[in-house]
Coordinates of C-alpha atoms in Angstrom, one line a residue:
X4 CA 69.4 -167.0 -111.0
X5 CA 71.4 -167.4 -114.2
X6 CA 74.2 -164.4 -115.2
X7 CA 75.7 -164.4 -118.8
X8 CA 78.7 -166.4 -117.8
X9 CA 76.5 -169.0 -117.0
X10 CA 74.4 -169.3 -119.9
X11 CA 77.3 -168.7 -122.4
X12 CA 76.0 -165.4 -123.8
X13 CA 78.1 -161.6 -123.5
X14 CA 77.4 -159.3 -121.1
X15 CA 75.9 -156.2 -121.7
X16 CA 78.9 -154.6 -121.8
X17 CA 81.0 -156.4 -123.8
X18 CA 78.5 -155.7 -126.4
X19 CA 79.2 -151.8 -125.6
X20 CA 83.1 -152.4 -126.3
X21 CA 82.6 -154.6 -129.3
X22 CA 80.2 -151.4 -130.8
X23 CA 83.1 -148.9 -129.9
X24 CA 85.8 -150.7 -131.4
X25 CA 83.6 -151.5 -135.0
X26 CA 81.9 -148.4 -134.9
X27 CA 82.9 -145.3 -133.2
X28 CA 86.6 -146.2 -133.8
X29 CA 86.0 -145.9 -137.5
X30 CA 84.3 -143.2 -137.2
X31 CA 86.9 -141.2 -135.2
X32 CA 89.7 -141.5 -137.7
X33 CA 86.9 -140.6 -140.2
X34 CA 86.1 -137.3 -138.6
X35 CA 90.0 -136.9 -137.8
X36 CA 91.4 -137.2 -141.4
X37 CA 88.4 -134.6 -142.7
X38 CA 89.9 -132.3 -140.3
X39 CA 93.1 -132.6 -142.4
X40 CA 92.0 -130.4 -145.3
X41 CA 91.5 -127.5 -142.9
X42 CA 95.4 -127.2 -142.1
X43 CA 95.8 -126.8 -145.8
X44 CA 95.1 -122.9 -145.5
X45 CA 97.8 -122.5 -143.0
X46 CA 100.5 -124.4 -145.1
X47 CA 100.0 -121.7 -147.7
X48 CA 100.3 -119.0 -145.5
X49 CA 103.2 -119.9 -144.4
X50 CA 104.6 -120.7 -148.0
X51 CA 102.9 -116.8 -149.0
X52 CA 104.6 -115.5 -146.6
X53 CA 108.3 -116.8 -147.5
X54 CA 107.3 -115.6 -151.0
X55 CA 106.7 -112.4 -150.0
X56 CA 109.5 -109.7 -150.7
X57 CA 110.8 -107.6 -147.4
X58 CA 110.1 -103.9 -147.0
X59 CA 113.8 -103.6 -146.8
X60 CA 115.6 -103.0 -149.9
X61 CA 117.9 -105.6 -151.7
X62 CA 122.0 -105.9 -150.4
X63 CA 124.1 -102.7 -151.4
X64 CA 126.3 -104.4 -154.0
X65 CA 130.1 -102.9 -153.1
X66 CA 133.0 -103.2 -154.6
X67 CA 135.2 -106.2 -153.5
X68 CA 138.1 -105.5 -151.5
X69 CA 140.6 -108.5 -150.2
X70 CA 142.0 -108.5 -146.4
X71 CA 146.0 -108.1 -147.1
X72 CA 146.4 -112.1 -146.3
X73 CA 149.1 -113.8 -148.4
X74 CA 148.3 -117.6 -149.8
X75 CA 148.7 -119.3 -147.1
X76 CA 146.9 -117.7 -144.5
X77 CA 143.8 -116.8 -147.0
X78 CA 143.3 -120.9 -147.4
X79 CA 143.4 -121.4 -143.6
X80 CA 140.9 -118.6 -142.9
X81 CA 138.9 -119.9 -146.0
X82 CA 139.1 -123.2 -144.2
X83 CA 137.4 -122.2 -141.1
X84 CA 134.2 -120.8 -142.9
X85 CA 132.1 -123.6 -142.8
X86 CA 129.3 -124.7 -145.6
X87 CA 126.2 -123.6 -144.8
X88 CA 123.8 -126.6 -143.5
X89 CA 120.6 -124.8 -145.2
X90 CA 119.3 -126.7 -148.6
X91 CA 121.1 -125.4 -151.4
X92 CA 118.6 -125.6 -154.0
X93 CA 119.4 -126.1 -157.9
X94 CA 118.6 -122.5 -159.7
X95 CA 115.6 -121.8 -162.2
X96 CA 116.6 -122.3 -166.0
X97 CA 117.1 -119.5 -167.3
X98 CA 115.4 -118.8 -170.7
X99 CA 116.7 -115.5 -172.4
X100 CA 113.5 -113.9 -174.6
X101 CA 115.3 -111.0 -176.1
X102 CA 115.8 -110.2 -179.6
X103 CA 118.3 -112.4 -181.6
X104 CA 120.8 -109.7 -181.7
X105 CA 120.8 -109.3 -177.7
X106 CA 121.0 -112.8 -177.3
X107 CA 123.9 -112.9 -179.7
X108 CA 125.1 -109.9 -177.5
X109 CA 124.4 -111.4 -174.0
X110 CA 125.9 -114.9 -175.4
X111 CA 129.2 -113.1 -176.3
X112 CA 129.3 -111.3 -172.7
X113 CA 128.6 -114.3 -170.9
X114 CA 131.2 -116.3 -172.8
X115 CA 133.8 -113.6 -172.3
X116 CA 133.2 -114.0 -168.1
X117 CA 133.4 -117.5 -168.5
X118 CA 136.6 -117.8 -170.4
X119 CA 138.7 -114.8 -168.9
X120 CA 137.3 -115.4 -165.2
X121 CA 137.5 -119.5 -165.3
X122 CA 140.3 -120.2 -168.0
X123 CA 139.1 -122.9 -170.9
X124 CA 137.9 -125.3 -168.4
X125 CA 134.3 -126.7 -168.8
X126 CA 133.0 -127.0 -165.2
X127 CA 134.6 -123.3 -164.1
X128 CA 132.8 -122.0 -167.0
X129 CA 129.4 -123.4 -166.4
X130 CA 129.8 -122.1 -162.8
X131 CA 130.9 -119.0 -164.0
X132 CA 128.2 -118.1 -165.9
X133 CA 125.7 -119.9 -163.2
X134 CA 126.3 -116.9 -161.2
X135 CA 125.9 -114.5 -163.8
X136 CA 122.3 -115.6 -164.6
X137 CA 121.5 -115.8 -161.2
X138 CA 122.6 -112.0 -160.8
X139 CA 120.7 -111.1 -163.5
X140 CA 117.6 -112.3 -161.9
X141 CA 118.4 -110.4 -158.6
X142 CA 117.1 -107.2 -157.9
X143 CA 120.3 -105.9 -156.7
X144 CA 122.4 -106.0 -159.6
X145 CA 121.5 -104.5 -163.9
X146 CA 119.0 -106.2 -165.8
X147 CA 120.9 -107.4 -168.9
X148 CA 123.9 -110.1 -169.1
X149 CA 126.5 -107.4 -170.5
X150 CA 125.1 -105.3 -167.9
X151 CA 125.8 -107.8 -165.2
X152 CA 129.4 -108.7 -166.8
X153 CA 130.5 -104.8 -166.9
X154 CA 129.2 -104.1 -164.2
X155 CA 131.8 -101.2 -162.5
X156 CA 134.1 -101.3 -165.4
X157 CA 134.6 -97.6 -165.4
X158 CA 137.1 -97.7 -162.0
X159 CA 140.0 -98.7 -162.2
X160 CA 139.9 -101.3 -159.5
X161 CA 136.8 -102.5 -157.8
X162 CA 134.8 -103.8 -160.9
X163 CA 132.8 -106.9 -160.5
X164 CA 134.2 -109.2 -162.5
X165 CA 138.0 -108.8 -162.7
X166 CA 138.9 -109.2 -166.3
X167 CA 136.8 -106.0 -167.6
X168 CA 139.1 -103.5 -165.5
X169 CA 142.8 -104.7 -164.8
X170 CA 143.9 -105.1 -168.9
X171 CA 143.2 -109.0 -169.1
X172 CA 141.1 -107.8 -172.2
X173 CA 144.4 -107.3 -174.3
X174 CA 144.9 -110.8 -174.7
X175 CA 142.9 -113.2 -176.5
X176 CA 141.7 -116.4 -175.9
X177 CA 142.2 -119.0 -179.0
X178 CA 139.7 -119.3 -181.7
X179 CA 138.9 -122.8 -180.1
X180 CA 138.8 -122.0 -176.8
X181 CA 136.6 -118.6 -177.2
X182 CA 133.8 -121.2 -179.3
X183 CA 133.7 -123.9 -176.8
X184 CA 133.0 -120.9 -174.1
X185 CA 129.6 -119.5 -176.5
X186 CA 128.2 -123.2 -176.6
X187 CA 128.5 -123.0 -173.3
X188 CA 126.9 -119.8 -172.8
X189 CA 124.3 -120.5 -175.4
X190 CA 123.8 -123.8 -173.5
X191 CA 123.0 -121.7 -169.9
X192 CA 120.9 -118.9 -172.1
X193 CA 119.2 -121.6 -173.3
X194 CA 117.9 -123.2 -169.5
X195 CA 120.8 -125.5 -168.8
X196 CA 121.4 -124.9 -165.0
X197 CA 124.9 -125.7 -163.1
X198 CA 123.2 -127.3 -159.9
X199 CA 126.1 -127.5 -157.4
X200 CA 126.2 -123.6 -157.0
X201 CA 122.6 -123.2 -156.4
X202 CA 121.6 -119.6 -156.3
X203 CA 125.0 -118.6 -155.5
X204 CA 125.5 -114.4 -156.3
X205 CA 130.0 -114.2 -155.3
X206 CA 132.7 -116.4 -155.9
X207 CA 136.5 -116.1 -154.9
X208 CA 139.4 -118.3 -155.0
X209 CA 140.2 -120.7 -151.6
X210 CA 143.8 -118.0 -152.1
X211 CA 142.5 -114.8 -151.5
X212 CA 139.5 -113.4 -148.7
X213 CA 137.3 -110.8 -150.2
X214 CA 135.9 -108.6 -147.1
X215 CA 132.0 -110.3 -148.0
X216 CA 133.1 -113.8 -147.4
X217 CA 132.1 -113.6 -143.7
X218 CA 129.0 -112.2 -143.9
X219 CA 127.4 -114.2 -146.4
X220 CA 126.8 -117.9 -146.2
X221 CA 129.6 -120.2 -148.2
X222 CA 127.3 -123.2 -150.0
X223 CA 129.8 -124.8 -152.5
X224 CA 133.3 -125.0 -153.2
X225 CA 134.2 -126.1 -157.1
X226 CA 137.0 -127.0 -157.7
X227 CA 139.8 -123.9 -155.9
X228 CA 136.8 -121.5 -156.2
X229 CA 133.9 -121.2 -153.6
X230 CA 130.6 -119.6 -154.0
X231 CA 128.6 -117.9 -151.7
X232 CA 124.8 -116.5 -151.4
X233 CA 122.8 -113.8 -149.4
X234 CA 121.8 -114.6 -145.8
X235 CA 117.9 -113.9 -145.2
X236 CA 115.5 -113.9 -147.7
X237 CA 117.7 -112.0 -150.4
X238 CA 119.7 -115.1 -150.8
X239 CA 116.0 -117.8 -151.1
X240 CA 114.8 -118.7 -154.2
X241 CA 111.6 -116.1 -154.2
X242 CA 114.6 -113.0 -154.1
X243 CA 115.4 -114.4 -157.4
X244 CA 112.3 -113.8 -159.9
X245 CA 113.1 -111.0 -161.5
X246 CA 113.2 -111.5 -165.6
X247 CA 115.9 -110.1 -167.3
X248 CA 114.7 -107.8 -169.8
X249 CA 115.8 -106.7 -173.7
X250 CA 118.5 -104.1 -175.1
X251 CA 121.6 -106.1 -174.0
X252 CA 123.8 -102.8 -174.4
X253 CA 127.3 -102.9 -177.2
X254 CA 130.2 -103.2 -175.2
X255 CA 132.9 -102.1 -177.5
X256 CA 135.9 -104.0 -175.3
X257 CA 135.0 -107.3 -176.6
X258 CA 134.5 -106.3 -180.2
X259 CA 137.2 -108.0 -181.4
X260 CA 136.1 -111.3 -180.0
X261 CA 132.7 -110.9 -180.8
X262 CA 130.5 -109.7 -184.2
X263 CA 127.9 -108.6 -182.4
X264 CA 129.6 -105.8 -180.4
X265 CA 130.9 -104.3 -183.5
X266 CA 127.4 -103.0 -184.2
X267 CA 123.8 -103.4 -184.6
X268 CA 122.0 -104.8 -187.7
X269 CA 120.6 -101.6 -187.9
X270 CA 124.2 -100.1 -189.1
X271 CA 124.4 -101.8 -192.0
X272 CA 121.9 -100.2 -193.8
X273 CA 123.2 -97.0 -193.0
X274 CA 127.1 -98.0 -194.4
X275 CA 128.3 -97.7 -198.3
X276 CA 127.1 -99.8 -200.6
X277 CA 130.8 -100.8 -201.0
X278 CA 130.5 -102.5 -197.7
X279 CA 128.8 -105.0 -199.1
X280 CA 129.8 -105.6 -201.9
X281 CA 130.0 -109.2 -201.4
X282 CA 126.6 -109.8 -201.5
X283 CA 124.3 -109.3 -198.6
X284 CA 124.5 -111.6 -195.6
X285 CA 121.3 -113.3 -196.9
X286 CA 122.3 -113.8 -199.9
X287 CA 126.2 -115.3 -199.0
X288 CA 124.1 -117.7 -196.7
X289 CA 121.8 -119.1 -199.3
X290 CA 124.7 -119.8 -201.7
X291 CA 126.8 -122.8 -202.1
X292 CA 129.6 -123.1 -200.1
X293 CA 132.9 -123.9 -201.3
X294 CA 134.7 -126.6 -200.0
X295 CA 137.9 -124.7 -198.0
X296 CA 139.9 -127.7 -196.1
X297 CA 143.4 -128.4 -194.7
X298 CA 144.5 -129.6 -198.2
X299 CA 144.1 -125.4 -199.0
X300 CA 146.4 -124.2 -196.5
X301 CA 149.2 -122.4 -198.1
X302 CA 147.2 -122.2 -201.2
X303 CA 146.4 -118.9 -203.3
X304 CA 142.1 -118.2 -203.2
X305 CA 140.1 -115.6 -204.7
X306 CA 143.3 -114.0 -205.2
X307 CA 144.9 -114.3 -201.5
X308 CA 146.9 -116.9 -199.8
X309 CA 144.9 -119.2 -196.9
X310 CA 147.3 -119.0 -193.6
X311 CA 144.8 -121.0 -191.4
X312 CA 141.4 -122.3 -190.9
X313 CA 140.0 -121.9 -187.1
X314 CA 137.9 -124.3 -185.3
X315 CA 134.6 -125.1 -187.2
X316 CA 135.7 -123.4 -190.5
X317 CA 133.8 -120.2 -189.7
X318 CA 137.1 -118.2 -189.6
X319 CA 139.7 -117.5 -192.4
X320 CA 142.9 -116.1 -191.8
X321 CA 144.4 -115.1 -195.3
X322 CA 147.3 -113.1 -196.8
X323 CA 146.5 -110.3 -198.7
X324 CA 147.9 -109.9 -202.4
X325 CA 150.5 -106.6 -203.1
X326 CA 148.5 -105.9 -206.4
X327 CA 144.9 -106.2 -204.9
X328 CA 142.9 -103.1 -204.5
X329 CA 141.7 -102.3 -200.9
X330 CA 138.6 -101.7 -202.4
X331 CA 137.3 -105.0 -203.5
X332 CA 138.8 -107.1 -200.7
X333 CA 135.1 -107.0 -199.6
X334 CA 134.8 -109.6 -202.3
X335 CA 136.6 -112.1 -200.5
X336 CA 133.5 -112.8 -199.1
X337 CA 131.9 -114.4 -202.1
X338 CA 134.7 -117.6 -201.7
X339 CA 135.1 -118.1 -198.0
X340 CA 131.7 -116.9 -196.3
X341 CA 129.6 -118.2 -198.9
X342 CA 127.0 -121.0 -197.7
X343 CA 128.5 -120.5 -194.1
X344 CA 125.3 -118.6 -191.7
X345 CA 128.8 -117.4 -189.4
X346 CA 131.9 -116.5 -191.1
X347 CA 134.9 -114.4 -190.2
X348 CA 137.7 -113.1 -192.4
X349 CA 141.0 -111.8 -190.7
X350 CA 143.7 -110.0 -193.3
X351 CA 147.0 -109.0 -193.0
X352 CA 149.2 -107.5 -195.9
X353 CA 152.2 -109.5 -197.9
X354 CA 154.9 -109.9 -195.7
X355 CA 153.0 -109.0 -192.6
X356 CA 150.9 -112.2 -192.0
X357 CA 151.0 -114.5 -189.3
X358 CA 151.7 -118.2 -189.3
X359 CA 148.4 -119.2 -188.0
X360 CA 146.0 -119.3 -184.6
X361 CA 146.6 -118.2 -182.3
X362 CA 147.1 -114.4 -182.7
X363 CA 149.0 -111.7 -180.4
X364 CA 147.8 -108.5 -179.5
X365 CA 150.6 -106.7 -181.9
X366 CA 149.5 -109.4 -184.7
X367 CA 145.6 -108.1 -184.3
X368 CA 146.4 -104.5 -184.4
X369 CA 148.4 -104.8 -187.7
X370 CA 145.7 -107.1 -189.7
X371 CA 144.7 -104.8 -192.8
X372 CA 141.0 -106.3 -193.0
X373 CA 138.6 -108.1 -191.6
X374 CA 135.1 -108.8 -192.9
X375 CA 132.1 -110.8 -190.1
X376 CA 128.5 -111.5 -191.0
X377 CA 126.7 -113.4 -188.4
X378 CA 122.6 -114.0 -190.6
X379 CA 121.1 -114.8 -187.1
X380 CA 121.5 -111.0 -186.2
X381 CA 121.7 -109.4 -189.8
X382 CA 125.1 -108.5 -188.8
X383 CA 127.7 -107.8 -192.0
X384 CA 130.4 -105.6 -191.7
X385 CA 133.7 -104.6 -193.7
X386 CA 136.6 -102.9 -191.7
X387 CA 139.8 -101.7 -192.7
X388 CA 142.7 -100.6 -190.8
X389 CA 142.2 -97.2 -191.0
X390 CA 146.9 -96.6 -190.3
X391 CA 147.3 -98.7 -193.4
X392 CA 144.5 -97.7 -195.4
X393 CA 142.4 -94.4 -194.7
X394 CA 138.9 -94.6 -195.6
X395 CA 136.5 -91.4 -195.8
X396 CA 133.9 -93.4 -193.6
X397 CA 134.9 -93.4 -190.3
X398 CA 132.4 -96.5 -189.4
X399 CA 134.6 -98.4 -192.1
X400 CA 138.0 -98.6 -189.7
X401 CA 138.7 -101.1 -187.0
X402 CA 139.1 -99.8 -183.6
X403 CA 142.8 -99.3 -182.8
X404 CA 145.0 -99.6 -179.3
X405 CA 145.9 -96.2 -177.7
X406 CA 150.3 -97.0 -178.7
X407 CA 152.5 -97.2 -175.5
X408 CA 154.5 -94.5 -176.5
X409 CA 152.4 -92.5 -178.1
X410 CA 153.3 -89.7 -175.1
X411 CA 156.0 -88.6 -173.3
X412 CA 154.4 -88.5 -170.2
X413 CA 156.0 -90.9 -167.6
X414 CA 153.7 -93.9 -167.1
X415 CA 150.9 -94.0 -164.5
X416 CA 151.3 -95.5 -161.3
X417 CA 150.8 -99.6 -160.6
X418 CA 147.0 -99.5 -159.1
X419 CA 146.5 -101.1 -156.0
X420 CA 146.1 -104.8 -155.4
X421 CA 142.8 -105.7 -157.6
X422 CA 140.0 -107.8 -155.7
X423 CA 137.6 -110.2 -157.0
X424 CA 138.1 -113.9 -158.8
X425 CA 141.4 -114.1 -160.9
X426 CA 142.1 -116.8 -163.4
X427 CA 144.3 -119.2 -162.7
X428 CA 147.4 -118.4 -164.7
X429 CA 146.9 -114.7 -163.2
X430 CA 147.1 -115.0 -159.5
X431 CA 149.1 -113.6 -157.5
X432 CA 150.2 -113.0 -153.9
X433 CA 149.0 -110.1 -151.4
X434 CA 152.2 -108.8 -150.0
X435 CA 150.7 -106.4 -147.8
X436 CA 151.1 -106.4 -144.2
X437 CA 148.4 -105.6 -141.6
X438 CA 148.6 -102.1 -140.2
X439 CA 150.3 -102.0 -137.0
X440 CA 148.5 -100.3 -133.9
X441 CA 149.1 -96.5 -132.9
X442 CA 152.4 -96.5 -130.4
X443 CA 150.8 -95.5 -126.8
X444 CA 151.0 -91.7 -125.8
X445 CA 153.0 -92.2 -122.6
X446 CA 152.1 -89.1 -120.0
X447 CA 155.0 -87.1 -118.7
X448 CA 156.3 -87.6 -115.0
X449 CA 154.9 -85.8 -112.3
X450 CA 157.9 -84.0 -111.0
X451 CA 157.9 -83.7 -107.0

């Protein structure tokens, strides 16, 4: 009797494995990988459900308050907070939609953080205003970019943002430095996104601890500042869709840095005809413009003598003639603003002018003039200083400082320590000391 081994042909069997390995093996990873699809639902529950907002409402937003830690000690305990290890994810750009006078608004606000919060440094800036656009698009703070900037600027201490409530507004930044912070503004209104903060809502300086630091995760440190975001799902990416939305409001503080807080395009309309009496803004724009260079500094123009020429020629700082009428100083516009779509035009009396840029808070409040037109937002407007020169239209005077000593009442009181990010040529040092425990009651002797 012959077997397979014998004759030289497979067994049976082999014949079985041989069909299991072509065959069914195929055939299992076949069936396997169609299974695959069938996870898919799963996946997007589990993103849905990371999307989906919490029945608890968003983080009370508090004032910030600073433990009473001097330099030192502020850096050490900074130290020991680590980074978080969660991703840090780069932020949305953010495309402002509004109207082109509440983006010229919202550019000006944004700038005005940037600069007084992070000094005239690029990369503090662009954080700066990083976090500002990601507040906006949180639920728990306002809607608009001013609204975000101001936000608590009615206390005396305890607003967001530092600058808007401890007097830092009474000086100015220079012309150059106050335009290099709206391009950068204009650049993060515009969807340019700071990546290494992420979605970060608080800031402080590595030399003081706000009371938050703690309890909120620490995800980047730039430069001496370090940013922080929302534990849970208030500090994920979904927390963060929330558009801002039109009607930046005026904030009258910053209207001597900015044109369009000085009012709407809708006031125009509604000032003299005098007001304009250089021509409408549309009609400077489409004429030719004169050519105003260094070789015209010192030199008499339309009647006036050129002090200085800012940044970018859209600001003239002139000195006025002793003959010239305060009426038609308006027409001053016709030789420097014309053919320029922004143009500014500081005044200042004979014998009172400055010797150029920058400017001092005493040298603002005694310019006699000033005309702005900004044809993005329809803005023109013509102010006098009302002390010098009174006008019957009250909407034709510049906004004037409250005087010093314009009472007899003794001064106020030096507010407590003010919390928050300070810029760096304003820091300084928490002297206070940590409250001491209550002394122990001792119980009087038991007498015999």
């Amino acid at each position: 009797m012959t077997d397979a081994t014998s004759t030289g042909r497979p067994h049976r069997s082999m014949w079985l494995i041989w069909l299991v390995l072509f065959v069914g093996l195929p055939a299992l990873v076949a069936a396997w990988e169609a299974r695959a699809p069938t996870g898919r639902p799963r996946l997007d529950a589990i993103a849905a459900a990371r999307l989906k907002r919490p029945t608890t409402p968003p983080p009370l937003v508090a004032p910030v308050e600073l433990y009473a830690l001097d330099r030192d000690q502020a850096r050490s305990l900074n130290a020991t907070i680590p980074l978080s290890r969660l991703p840090n994810p780069a932020a949305r750009p953010f495309l402002f939609s509004g109207s082109p006078i509440d983006l010229a608004r919202a550019t000006d606000c944004l700038a005005a953080a940037q600069i007084y919060e992070a000094g005239d440094d690029t990369v503090g800036e662009r954080a700066v205003a990083q976090v500002v656009l990601n507040r906006v698009r949180h639920p728990a703070f306002p809607k608009t970019v001013c609204g975000v900037v101001f936000q608590g600027q009615e206390r005396a201490t305890g607003c967001q943002f530092t600058f808007t409530c401890d007097g830092a507004l009474a000086r100015s930044p220079t012309q150059a430095a106050w335009q290099r912070a709206q391009e950068i503004a204009r650049s993060a209104l515009s969807g340019k996104v700071y990546k290494p903060v992420g979605y970060a809502t608080h800031y402080h300086t590595d030399w003081v601890v706000p009371y938050w630091s703690g309890s909120l995760d620490k995800i980047a440190a730039v430069g001496t500042h370090l940013f922080f975001r929302w534990r849970g799902w208030w500090g994920t990416p979904p927390a963060f869709r929330r558009t801002g939305e039109n009607g930046e409001p005026l904030v009258e503080r910053i209207a001597r840095l900015s044109a369009a807080h000085q009012g709407g395009p809708d006031m125009a309309s509604g000032l003299s005809p005098l007001v304009l009496a250089g021509g409408t803004v549309t009609d400077l724009a489409a004429r030719p413009q004169q050519m105003i260079g260094a070789e015209s500094l010192g030199q008499m123009m339309a009647g006036v003598r050129l002090i200085a020429i800012a940044p970018g020629a859209k600001s003239f700082l002139v000195e006025l003639s002793r003959t010239a009428s305060p009426d038609g100083w308006p027409t001053l516009a016709q030789t420097f603003c014309a053919g320029r779509p922004e143009c500014r035009i500081m005044a200042w009396r004979a014998g009172h002018a400055p010797a150029g840029l920058p400017l001092s808070g005493d040298q603002m409040e005694s310019m006699a003039f000033a005309y702005i037109h900004n044809s993005a937002t329809g803005l023109q407007r013509s102010l006098w200083n009302c002390v010098q020169t009174p006008r019957g239209n009250r909407e034709e005077c510049m906004r004037q400082r409250v005087p010093a000593a314009a009472t007899a009442a003794p001064p106020p009181a030096a507010p407590p320590e003010l919390a928050g990010v300070r810029r760096k040529e304003r820091f300084e040092v928490v002297k206070i000391t940590p409250p001491m425990p209550p002394p122990k009651v001792m119980a009087p002797p038991v007498k015999p």
